[in-house]
Amino acid sequence: SSSAKTVKIGIVGGRSGAQFYWHEHPHCKVTAVCDIRQDRLDHLKNTYHCDVGYKNFKDLIADKNVDAVGIFTPAPLHVYMGVEAMKTGKHVISAVPACSDEEEGVELLKTVKKTGMIYMMAETSYYHREIISCRKWAAEKRFGQIIYSEAEYHHDGLIALMFEDNGLPSWRHGFPPMHYPTHCTGMIV
């Protein structure tokens, strides 16, 4: 509605964090961005038409002009950054995977319950048009009884993401495949 509050969001991570459309929603404004690399920080600023940029994550979550934080950093940082952001009263959306093990998942859940903040994992497959249609048709019982389902997801450039720009392995290199199945299984779930 026209009376809805505008959510002021800070985006962390200038690689995949620049791929969203927060700035195009009428009730969302990117008020701060963050990346440790100047080129990625500049990319975020240009993408979201945002003048406030931080190289230190703690400075972004201390910003009183940020209501929520989008975390699009390497997976090993998701829980730490999500927990720290929620402790400062910020809602959180993070890239996949949400956590790397059960202990991290428990920490994330405990922080949500303790702070009352909202956490969302950005499993983008859920929002693909064809998945939305299938969900609608399933609710309408147009499929009958579902006894088998398949999904396929191709991540363009995934091999390139296995390595950093300097040639060193990224967090994805050697990561057990079933610890990061979210896009392909998210469609079926």
Coordinates of C-alpha atoms in Angstrom, one line a residue:
S1 CA 0.0 0.0 0.0
S2 CA 1.0 3.6 -0.3
S3 CA 1.4 3.8 3.5
A4 CA 3.9 0.9 3.7
K5 CA 7.2 1.7 5.4
T6 CA 10.2 1.9 3.2
V7 CA 12.8 -0.7 4.2
K8 CA 16.3 0.8 4.2
I9 CA 18.7 -2.0 3.3
G10 CA 22.5 -2.3 3.4
I11 CA 24.1 -4.7 1.0
V12 CA 27.3 -6.6 1.8
G13 CA 29.3 -8.3 -0.9
G14 CA 29.9 -6.7 -4.3
R15 CA 30.0 -9.8 -6.4
S16 CA 26.6 -11.5 -6.2
G17 CA 25.2 -8.7 -4.0
A18 CA 24.9 -6.5 -7.0
Q19 CA 22.5 -8.9 -8.9
F20 CA 19.3 -8.0 -7.1
Y21 CA 16.7 -5.3 -7.7
W22 CA 16.1 -3.9 -4.2
H23 CA 16.4 -0.3 -5.5
E24 CA 13.5 -0.9 -8.0
H25 CA 11.0 -1.8 -5.3
P26 CA 8.8 1.2 -4.3
H27 CA 9.2 0.4 -0.6
C28 CA 12.9 -0.4 -0.5
K29 CA 15.9 1.8 -0.6
V30 CA 19.6 0.7 -0.6
T31 CA 21.1 3.2 1.9
A32 CA 24.5 1.6 2.4
V33 CA 26.8 -0.9 0.7
C34 CA 29.9 -2.8 1.8
D35 CA 32.8 -4.7 0.4
I36 CA 36.5 -4.9 1.3
R37 CA 37.5 -4.5 -2.3
Q38 CA 37.2 -1.0 -3.7
D39 CA 36.3 -2.1 -7.2
R40 CA 33.3 -4.2 -5.9
L41 CA 32.3 -1.4 -3.5
D42 CA 32.2 1.0 -6.4
H43 CA 30.2 -1.5 -8.4
L44 CA 27.6 -1.8 -5.6
K45 CA 27.4 2.0 -5.3
N46 CA 26.8 2.4 -9.0
T47 CA 24.3 -0.5 -9.2
Y48 CA 22.2 0.8 -6.3
H49 CA 22.7 4.6 -6.8
C50 CA 24.0 4.7 -3.2
D51 CA 26.6 7.2 -1.9
V52 CA 27.3 5.5 1.4
G53 CA 29.9 2.8 1.2
Y54 CA 31.8 0.9 3.8
K55 CA 34.8 -1.4 3.7
N56 CA 34.1 -2.7 7.2
F57 CA 31.0 -4.8 7.8
K58 CA 30.8 -3.6 11.5
D59 CA 30.5 0.0 10.3
L60 CA 27.6 -0.9 8.0
I61 CA 25.6 -2.7 10.8
A62 CA 26.2 0.3 13.1
D63 CA 24.6 2.6 10.5
K64 CA 21.3 3.9 12.0
N65 CA 20.0 4.4 8.5
V66 CA 19.9 0.7 7.8
D67 CA 16.9 -1.5 8.8
A68 CA 18.0 -4.8 7.1
V69 CA 21.2 -6.3 5.8
G70 CA 21.6 -8.4 2.6
I71 CA 24.6 -10.7 3.1
F72 CA 26.2 -11.9 -0.2
T73 CA 29.6 -12.8 1.0
P74 CA 31.4 -16.2 0.9
A75 CA 29.4 -18.9 2.7
P76 CA 31.7 -19.3 5.7
L77 CA 30.8 -15.7 6.7
H78 CA 27.0 -16.0 6.5
V79 CA 26.3 -17.1 10.1
Y80 CA 28.8 -14.8 11.7
M81 CA 27.6 -11.7 9.7
G82 CA 23.9 -12.7 10.1
V83 CA 24.2 -13.1 13.9
E84 CA 26.1 -9.8 14.3
A85 CA 23.6 -7.9 12.2
M86 CA 20.6 -9.3 14.1
K87 CA 22.3 -8.4 17.4
T88 CA 22.3 -4.8 16.2
G89 CA 18.6 -4.9 15.4
K90 CA 18.9 -5.5 11.7
H91 CA 16.8 -8.0 9.8
V92 CA 18.8 -10.3 7.5
I93 CA 18.6 -11.9 4.1
S94 CA 21.6 -14.0 3.2
A95 CA 22.9 -15.9 0.2
V96 CA 22.9 -19.7 0.2
P97 CA 23.8 -21.7 2.1
A98 CA 22.5 -20.3 5.3
C99 CA 25.0 -22.3 7.3
S100 CA 27.7 -24.9 6.9
D101 CA 26.8 -27.3 9.7
E102 CA 24.2 -28.0 12.4
E103 CA 26.0 -26.0 15.0
E104 CA 25.9 -22.9 12.9
G105 CA 22.2 -23.5 12.1
V106 CA 21.4 -23.7 15.8
E107 CA 23.3 -20.5 16.4
L108 CA 21.4 -18.7 13.7
L109 CA 18.0 -20.0 15.0
K110 CA 18.8 -19.0 18.6
T111 CA 19.8 -15.5 17.5
V112 CA 16.5 -15.1 15.6
K113 CA 14.5 -16.2 18.6
K114 CA 16.6 -14.1 21.0
T115 CA 16.5 -10.9 19.0
G116 CA 13.1 -11.2 17.3
M117 CA 14.7 -10.2 14.0
I118 CA 13.6 -11.8 10.7
Y119 CA 16.1 -14.0 8.9
M120 CA 15.6 -15.2 5.3
M121 CA 17.8 -17.4 3.2
A122 CA 17.8 -16.1 -0.4
E123 CA 16.9 -19.4 -2.1
T124 CA 16.2 -17.8 -5.5
S125 CA 14.8 -20.9 -7.2
Y126 CA 11.6 -20.5 -5.1
Y127 CA 10.9 -17.3 -7.1
H128 CA 11.4 -18.6 -10.6
R129 CA 8.2 -18.1 -12.7
E130 CA 8.0 -21.8 -13.6
I131 CA 8.3 -22.8 -9.9
I132 CA 5.6 -20.3 -8.9
S133 CA 3.3 -21.8 -11.5
C134 CA 4.0 -25.3 -10.4
R135 CA 3.4 -24.4 -6.7
K136 CA 0.1 -22.8 -7.8
W137 CA -1.0 -25.8 -9.9
A138 CA -0.1 -28.2 -7.1
A139 CA -2.2 -26.2 -4.6
E140 CA -5.0 -26.4 -7.2
K141 CA -4.5 -30.2 -7.4
R142 CA -3.9 -29.9 -11.1
F143 CA -1.2 -32.6 -11.0
G144 CA -3.1 -35.2 -9.1
Q145 CA -1.0 -37.2 -6.6
I146 CA 2.7 -36.4 -7.1
I147 CA 4.9 -39.5 -6.8
Y148 CA 8.0 -38.3 -8.6
S149 CA 9.6 -35.0 -9.3
E150 CA 12.8 -33.8 -11.0
A151 CA 14.5 -30.5 -11.2
E152 CA 17.6 -29.1 -13.0
Y153 CA 19.6 -26.0 -12.3
H154 CA 22.6 -24.8 -14.2
H155 CA 24.8 -22.3 -12.5
D156 CA 26.5 -20.3 -15.2
G157 CA 30.1 -19.6 -14.5
L158 CA 30.3 -22.0 -11.5
I159 CA 33.7 -23.3 -12.5
A160 CA 35.0 -19.7 -12.5
L161 CA 33.5 -19.2 -9.0
M162 CA 35.7 -22.0 -7.7
F163 CA 38.7 -19.6 -7.9
E164 CA 39.2 -16.1 -6.7
D165 CA 40.4 -13.4 -9.2
N166 CA 44.0 -14.0 -8.0
G167 CA 43.8 -17.7 -8.9
L168 CA 43.5 -19.0 -5.3
P169 CA 40.7 -21.5 -4.5
S170 CA 37.4 -19.9 -3.3
W171 CA 35.3 -21.2 -0.5
R172 CA 33.4 -23.3 -3.1
H173 CA 36.5 -25.3 -4.1
G174 CA 36.3 -28.7 -2.4
F175 CA 33.0 -27.9 -0.7
P176 CA 31.0 -31.1 -0.4
P177 CA 28.3 -31.0 -3.1
M178 CA 25.4 -31.9 -0.9
H179 CA 26.2 -29.1 1.5
Y180 CA 25.3 -26.6 -1.2
P181 CA 22.3 -28.2 -3.1
T182 CA 19.9 -25.4 -2.5
H183 CA 19.1 -24.1 -6.0
C184 CA 18.4 -27.6 -7.5
T185 CA 16.6 -29.0 -4.5
G186 CA 14.8 -25.7 -3.7
M187 CA 12.7 -26.1 -6.8
I188 CA 11.3 -29.5 -5.6
V189 CA 11.0 -28.6 -2.0

